Amino acid sequence: LDATHLGLMWQRARARLPFPIQLSQFNLLGSHDVSRIRTALNNDLAHLKLAITALFTYIGVPCIYYGDEVGLEGDNDPDCRRTFPWNESDWNEGLLNHYKKLILLRKTSNALQEGGFLSLYATGDVYAYARILKHQSVITVLNRGEATTVNLLVWKTGNRKSFTSYFDGQEIQVIDDGLELTIPAKSSLVLVST
């Protein structure tokens, strides 16, 4: 499934639901009925972080199946119902910190809680979208492939000045209503309007 088809699939799903329902839809990456997301992705933590980023920045309510936040593995039912690993040395700290950062952003961003959705870019392995509420906007860029550079026209987000990269704090200036972004392989960017 390339970015174009992902965008069309998400667009069709949103089109079937009134906006208030979109905001309250229950989004998850795993449950007690399917294999754990880490297992389904063959322990590819880079792709797992991409999925988590999408979960927390997409429209709807992100939900976490217990243990996913620390990297619990498990195949199809009943293996996906393993007990929680209470020994913290068994936790994947990098994964847990990624969840914590995105939870904090979700809790503090009105654009992610109530904002509309705007697709900005969908080509090959890169998909970018914005969540917009009044003059606030959060842009998410997902790259499941090799490192690449993309140009995003962001004037529709209402922000024509600058964004801050949420994960590293770097300020990125809007030039000619756009952003030129270099995205490392298998990574995501989350940009918050300033």
PDB file of C-alpha atoms in Angstrom:
ATOM      1  CA  LEU A   1       0.000   0.000   0.000  1.00  0.00           C
ATOM      2  CA  ASP A   2       1.701   3.209  -1.108  1.00  0.00           C
ATOM      3  CA  ALA A   3       1.045   6.682   0.304  1.00  0.00           C
ATOM      4  CA  THR A   4      -1.422   7.605  -2.450  1.00  0.00           C
ATOM      5  CA  HIS A   5      -3.585   4.568  -1.721  1.00  0.00           C
ATOM      6  CA  LEU A   6      -3.306   5.078   2.037  1.00  0.00           C
ATOM      7  CA  GLY A   7      -4.521   8.650   1.600  1.00  0.00           C
ATOM      8  CA  LEU A   8      -7.462   7.498  -0.537  1.00  0.00           C
ATOM      9  CA  MET A   9      -8.365   4.770   1.943  1.00  0.00           C
ATOM     10  CA  TRP A  10      -8.332   7.237   4.850  1.00  0.00           C
ATOM     11  CA  GLN A  11     -10.296   9.784   2.783  1.00  0.00           C
ATOM     12  CA  ARG A  12     -13.044   7.250   2.018  1.00  0.00           C
ATOM     13  CA  ALA A  13     -13.258   6.271   5.685  1.00  0.00           C
ATOM     14  CA  ARG A  14     -13.551   9.912   6.803  1.00  0.00           C
ATOM     15  CA  ALA A  15     -16.135  10.687   4.099  1.00  0.00           C
ATOM     16  CA  ARG A  16     -18.477   8.057   5.522  1.00  0.00           C
ATOM     17  CA  LEU A  17     -18.601   9.669   8.957  1.00  0.00           C
ATOM     18  CA  PRO A  18     -19.872  13.040  10.168  1.00  0.00           C
ATOM     19  CA  PHE A  19     -17.045  15.164  11.566  1.00  0.00           C
ATOM     20  CA  PRO A  20     -18.052  14.798  15.261  1.00  0.00           C
ATOM     21  CA  ILE A  21     -17.949  11.009  14.828  1.00  0.00           C
ATOM     22  CA  GLN A  22     -14.518  11.209  13.152  1.00  0.00           C
ATOM     23  CA  LEU A  23     -13.227  13.043  16.218  1.00  0.00           C
ATOM     24  CA  SER A  24     -14.518  10.332  18.545  1.00  0.00           C
ATOM     25  CA  GLN A  25     -13.685   7.227  16.507  1.00  0.00           C
ATOM     26  CA  PHE A  26     -11.739   4.589  18.407  1.00  0.00           C
ATOM     27  CA  ASN A  27      -8.291   4.145  16.784  1.00  0.00           C
ATOM     28  CA  LEU A  28      -5.938   1.362  17.772  1.00  0.00           C
ATOM     29  CA  LEU A  29      -2.968  -0.623  16.492  1.00  0.00           C
ATOM     30  CA  GLY A  30      -3.650  -3.775  18.455  1.00  0.00           C
ATOM     31  CA  SER A  31      -6.238  -5.576  20.529  1.00  0.00           C
ATOM     32  CA  HIS A  32      -6.882  -8.909  22.203  1.00  0.00           C
ATOM     33  CA  ASP A  33      -8.099 -10.307  18.855  1.00  0.00           C
ATOM     34  CA  VAL A  34      -5.000  -9.903  16.664  1.00  0.00           C
ATOM     35  CA  SER A  35      -1.241 -10.349  16.904  1.00  0.00           C
ATOM     36  CA  ARG A  36       0.653  -7.585  18.666  1.00  0.00           C
ATOM     37  CA  ILE A  37       1.656  -4.711  16.411  1.00  0.00           C
ATOM     38  CA  ARG A  38       5.354  -5.233  17.175  1.00  0.00           C
ATOM     39  CA  THR A  39       5.063  -8.880  16.155  1.00  0.00           C
ATOM     40  CA  ALA A  40       3.003  -8.029  13.056  1.00  0.00           C
ATOM     41  CA  LEU A  41       5.800  -5.663  11.982  1.00  0.00           C
ATOM     42  CA  ASN A  42       8.487  -8.334  12.542  1.00  0.00           C
ATOM     43  CA  ASN A  43      10.058  -6.306  15.373  1.00  0.00           C
ATOM     44  CA  ASP A  44      10.823  -3.386  13.038  1.00  0.00           C
ATOM     45  CA  LEU A  45      10.892  -0.646  15.677  1.00  0.00           C
ATOM     46  CA  ALA A  46      11.339   2.162  13.138  1.00  0.00           C
ATOM     47  CA  HIS A  47       8.113   1.204  11.367  1.00  0.00           C
ATOM     48  CA  LEU A  48       6.424   0.703  14.730  1.00  0.00           C
ATOM     49  CA  LYS A  49       7.295   4.279  15.730  1.00  0.00           C
ATOM     50  CA  LEU A  50       5.813   5.495  12.442  1.00  0.00           C
ATOM     51  CA  ALA A  51       2.569   3.680  13.222  1.00  0.00           C
ATOM     52  CA  ILE A  52       2.482   5.120  16.742  1.00  0.00           C
ATOM     53  CA  THR A  53       3.061   8.636  15.397  1.00  0.00           C
ATOM     54  CA  ALA A  54       0.159   8.199  12.979  1.00  0.00           C
ATOM     55  CA  LEU A  55      -2.049   6.824  15.761  1.00  0.00           C
ATOM     56  CA  PHE A  56      -1.547   9.900  17.937  1.00  0.00           C
ATOM     57  CA  THR A  57      -1.725  12.560  15.217  1.00  0.00           C
ATOM     58  CA  TYR A  58      -4.573  11.171  13.085  1.00  0.00           C
ATOM     59  CA  ILE A  59      -8.163  12.228  13.617  1.00  0.00           C
ATOM     60  CA  GLY A  60      -9.969  10.206  16.315  1.00  0.00           C
ATOM     61  CA  VAL A  61      -9.117   8.888  19.756  1.00  0.00           C
ATOM     62  CA  PRO A  62      -5.838   6.960  20.067  1.00  0.00           C
ATOM     63  CA  CYS A  63      -6.081   3.842  22.212  1.00  0.00           C
ATOM     64  CA  ILE A  64      -3.241   1.645  23.438  1.00  0.00           C
ATOM     65  CA  TYR A  65      -3.585  -2.074  24.060  1.00  0.00           C
ATOM     66  CA  TYR A  66      -1.812  -2.788  27.357  1.00  0.00           C
ATOM     67  CA  GLY A  67       1.826  -3.675  26.923  1.00  0.00           C
ATOM     68  CA  ASP A  68       2.230  -2.210  23.439  1.00  0.00           C
ATOM     69  CA  GLU A  69       3.786   0.869  25.030  1.00  0.00           C
ATOM     70  CA  VAL A  70       6.693  -1.206  26.391  1.00  0.00           C
ATOM     71  CA  GLY A  71       7.093  -3.420  23.312  1.00  0.00           C
ATOM     72  CA  LEU A  72       5.194  -6.530  24.388  1.00  0.00           C
ATOM     73  CA  GLU A  73       5.185  -9.139  21.631  1.00  0.00           C
ATOM     74  CA  GLY A  74       2.687 -11.860  20.820  1.00  0.00           C
ATOM     75  CA  ASP A  75       1.291 -13.717  17.850  1.00  0.00           C
ATOM     76  CA  ASN A  76      -2.386 -14.416  17.140  1.00  0.00           C
ATOM     77  CA  ASP A  77      -4.867 -15.138  19.917  1.00  0.00           C
ATOM     78  CA  PRO A  78      -4.221 -16.317  22.616  1.00  0.00           C
ATOM     79  CA  ASP A  79      -0.513 -15.359  22.382  1.00  0.00           C
ATOM     80  CA  CYS A  80      -1.461 -11.674  21.991  1.00  0.00           C
ATOM     81  CA  ARG A  81      -2.897 -11.785  25.537  1.00  0.00           C
ATOM     82  CA  ARG A  82       0.437 -12.303  27.288  1.00  0.00           C
ATOM     83  CA  THR A  83       0.706 -10.872  30.765  1.00  0.00           C
ATOM     84  CA  PHE A  84       2.227  -7.446  31.218  1.00  0.00           C
ATOM     85  CA  PRO A  85       6.013  -7.584  31.848  1.00  0.00           C
ATOM     86  CA  TRP A  86       6.282  -5.892  35.247  1.00  0.00           C
ATOM     87  CA  ASN A  87      10.076  -6.150  35.290  1.00  0.00           C
ATOM     88  CA  GLU A  88      11.143  -2.777  33.856  1.00  0.00           C
ATOM     89  CA  SER A  89      14.357  -4.255  32.495  1.00  0.00           C
ATOM     90  CA  ASP A  90      12.142  -6.073  29.954  1.00  0.00           C
ATOM     91  CA  TRP A  91      10.669  -2.802  28.665  1.00  0.00           C
ATOM     92  CA  ASN A  92      11.795  -1.070  25.493  1.00  0.00           C
ATOM     93  CA  GLU A  93      12.563   2.385  26.915  1.00  0.00           C
ATOM     94  CA  GLY A  94      12.910   4.040  23.492  1.00  0.00           C
ATOM     95  CA  LEU A  95       9.449   2.877  22.521  1.00  0.00           C
ATOM     96  CA  LEU A  96       7.955   3.902  25.862  1.00  0.00           C
ATOM     97  CA  ASN A  97       9.506   7.378  25.570  1.00  0.00           C
ATOM     98  CA  HIS A  98       8.091   7.737  22.050  1.00  0.00           C
ATOM     99  CA  TYR A  99       4.627   6.964  23.405  1.00  0.00           C
ATOM    100  CA  LYS A 100       5.083   9.394  26.301  1.00  0.00           C
ATOM    101  CA  LYS A 101       6.136  12.247  24.008  1.00  0.00           C
ATOM    102  CA  LEU A 102       3.170  11.699  21.706  1.00  0.00           C
ATOM    103  CA  ILE A 103       0.744  11.364  24.622  1.00  0.00           C
ATOM    104  CA  LEU A 104       1.967  14.716  25.962  1.00  0.00           C
ATOM    105  CA  LEU A 105       1.549  16.341  22.556  1.00  0.00           C
ATOM    106  CA  ARG A 106      -1.937  14.890  22.157  1.00  0.00           C
ATOM    107  CA  LYS A 107      -2.968  16.104  25.624  1.00  0.00           C
ATOM    108  CA  THR A 108      -1.711  19.645  24.994  1.00  0.00           C
ATOM    109  CA  SER A 109      -2.686  20.191  21.348  1.00  0.00           C
ATOM    110  CA  ASN A 110      -6.207  21.391  20.651  1.00  0.00           C
ATOM    111  CA  ALA A 111      -5.539  20.880  16.941  1.00  0.00           C
ATOM    112  CA  LEU A 112      -4.970  17.148  17.541  1.00  0.00           C
ATOM    113  CA  GLN A 113      -7.976  16.856  19.828  1.00  0.00           C
ATOM    114  CA  GLU A 114     -10.537  18.807  17.809  1.00  0.00           C
ATOM    115  CA  GLY A 115      -8.947  19.917  14.551  1.00  0.00           C
ATOM    116  CA  GLY A 116      -9.839  19.143  10.981  1.00  0.00           C
ATOM    117  CA  PHE A 117      -7.758  16.993   8.676  1.00  0.00           C
ATOM    118  CA  LEU A 118      -5.922  18.105   5.542  1.00  0.00           C
ATOM    119  CA  SER A 119      -3.840  15.836   3.328  1.00  0.00           C
ATOM    120  CA  LEU A 120      -0.677  17.653   2.196  1.00  0.00           C
ATOM    121  CA  TYR A 121       1.429  15.062   0.359  1.00  0.00           C
ATOM    122  CA  ALA A 122       1.009  11.444  -0.730  1.00  0.00           C
ATOM    123  CA  THR A 123       3.673  10.009  -2.996  1.00  0.00           C
ATOM    124  CA  GLY A 124       5.546   6.713  -2.829  1.00  0.00           C
ATOM    125  CA  ASP A 125       6.553   6.024   0.762  1.00  0.00           C
ATOM    126  CA  VAL A 126       5.813   9.511   2.136  1.00  0.00           C
ATOM    127  CA  TYR A 127       2.481  10.685   3.472  1.00  0.00           C
ATOM    128  CA  ALA A 128       1.991  14.104   5.091  1.00  0.00           C
ATOM    129  CA  TYR A 129      -1.096  15.633   6.641  1.00  0.00           C
ATOM    130  CA  ALA A 130      -2.118  18.480   8.896  1.00  0.00           C
ATOM    131  CA  ARG A 131      -4.549  18.753  11.764  1.00  0.00           C
ATOM    132  CA  ILE A 132      -5.885  22.301  11.914  1.00  0.00           C
ATOM    133  CA  LEU A 133      -7.921  24.242  14.470  1.00  0.00           C
ATOM    134  CA  LYS A 134      -8.249  27.980  13.991  1.00  0.00           C
ATOM    135  CA  HIS A 135      -4.651  29.233  13.854  1.00  0.00           C
ATOM    136  CA  GLN A 136      -3.112  26.096  15.332  1.00  0.00           C
ATOM    137  CA  SER A 137      -1.763  23.367  13.117  1.00  0.00           C
ATOM    138  CA  VAL A 138       0.194  20.169  13.546  1.00  0.00           C
ATOM    139  CA  ILE A 139       1.810  18.615  10.480  1.00  0.00           C
ATOM    140  CA  THR A 140       2.782  14.952  10.450  1.00  0.00           C
ATOM    141  CA  VAL A 141       5.151  13.546   7.837  1.00  0.00           C
ATOM    142  CA  LEU A 142       5.526   9.768   7.685  1.00  0.00           C
ATOM    143  CA  ASN A 143       8.324   8.210   5.633  1.00  0.00           C
ATOM    144  CA  ARG A 144       8.450   4.418   5.579  1.00  0.00           C
ATOM    145  CA  GLY A 145      11.142   4.308   2.873  1.00  0.00           C
ATOM    146  CA  GLU A 146      14.580   5.745   2.185  1.00  0.00           C
ATOM    147  CA  ALA A 147      15.684   9.243   3.154  1.00  0.00           C
ATOM    148  CA  THR A 148      14.068  11.847   0.947  1.00  0.00           C
ATOM    149  CA  THR A 149      13.277  15.537   0.586  1.00  0.00           C
ATOM    150  CA  VAL A 150       9.718  16.771   0.121  1.00  0.00           C
ATOM    151  CA  ASN A 151       8.174  20.169  -0.459  1.00  0.00           C
ATOM    152  CA  LEU A 152       4.912  20.820   1.350  1.00  0.00           C
ATOM    153  CA  LEU A 153       2.618  23.687   0.480  1.00  0.00           C
ATOM    154  CA  VAL A 154       1.436  24.674   3.926  1.00  0.00           C
ATOM    155  CA  TRP A 155      -0.464  27.906   3.298  1.00  0.00           C
ATOM    156  CA  LYS A 156      -3.765  26.022   3.674  1.00  0.00           C
ATOM    157  CA  THR A 157      -2.868  25.299   7.292  1.00  0.00           C
ATOM    158  CA  GLY A 158      -3.147  29.016   8.064  1.00  0.00           C
ATOM    159  CA  ASN A 159       0.485  29.217   9.166  1.00  0.00           C
ATOM    160  CA  ARG A 160       2.778  31.163   6.882  1.00  0.00           C
ATOM    161  CA  LYS A 161       5.641  31.797   9.305  1.00  0.00           C
ATOM    162  CA  SER A 162       7.279  28.857  11.039  1.00  0.00           C
ATOM    163  CA  PHE A 163       6.893  25.480  12.682  1.00  0.00           C
ATOM    164  CA  THR A 164       8.805  23.762  15.463  1.00  0.00           C
ATOM    165  CA  SER A 165       9.872  20.158  15.015  1.00  0.00           C
ATOM    166  CA  TYR A 166       8.298  18.432  17.997  1.00  0.00           C
ATOM    167  CA  PHE A 167      10.897  15.689  18.433  1.00  0.00           C
ATOM    168  CA  ASP A 168      14.054  17.836  18.280  1.00  0.00           C
ATOM    169  CA  GLY A 169      12.881  21.436  18.846  1.00  0.00           C
ATOM    170  CA  GLN A 170      14.318  22.743  15.563  1.00  0.00           C
ATOM    171  CA  GLU A 171      12.510  25.777  14.132  1.00  0.00           C
ATOM    172  CA  ILE A 172      11.622  25.500  10.450  1.00  0.00           C
ATOM    173  CA  GLN A 173      10.741  28.621   8.461  1.00  0.00           C
ATOM    174  CA  VAL A 174       7.981  28.721   5.860  1.00  0.00           C
ATOM    175  CA  ILE A 175       9.363  30.066   2.562  1.00  0.00           C
ATOM    176  CA  ASP A 176       7.024  30.996  -0.308  1.00  0.00           C
ATOM    177  CA  ASP A 177       4.078  29.311   1.469  1.00  0.00           C
ATOM    178  CA  GLY A 178       5.977  26.021   1.712  1.00  0.00           C
ATOM    179  CA  LEU A 179       8.331  23.862   3.693  1.00  0.00           C
ATOM    180  CA  GLU A 180      11.256  21.947   2.250  1.00  0.00           C
ATOM    181  CA  LEU A 181      11.862  18.988   4.539  1.00  0.00           C
ATOM    182  CA  THR A 182      14.481  16.268   4.506  1.00  0.00           C
ATOM    183  CA  ILE A 183      13.107  13.163   6.182  1.00  0.00           C
ATOM    184  CA  PRO A 184      15.467  10.369   7.233  1.00  0.00           C
ATOM    185  CA  ALA A 185      14.660   6.791   6.273  1.00  0.00           C
ATOM    186  CA  LYS A 186      11.873   5.078   8.218  1.00  0.00           C
ATOM    187  CA  SER A 187      11.070   8.111  10.337  1.00  0.00           C
ATOM    188  CA  SER A 188       8.473  10.732  11.028  1.00  0.00           C
ATOM    189  CA  LEU A 189       8.381  14.460  11.600  1.00  0.00           C
ATOM    190  CA  VAL A 190       5.779  16.222  13.684  1.00  0.00           C
ATOM    191  CA  LEU A 191       5.716  19.979  13.188  1.00  0.00           C
ATOM    192  CA  VAL A 192       3.799  22.286  15.504  1.00  0.00           C
ATOM    193  CA  SER A 193       2.839  25.792  14.409  1.00  0.00           C
ATOM    194  CA  THR A 194       4.526  28.605  16.302  1.00  0.00           C
TER     195      THR A 194
END
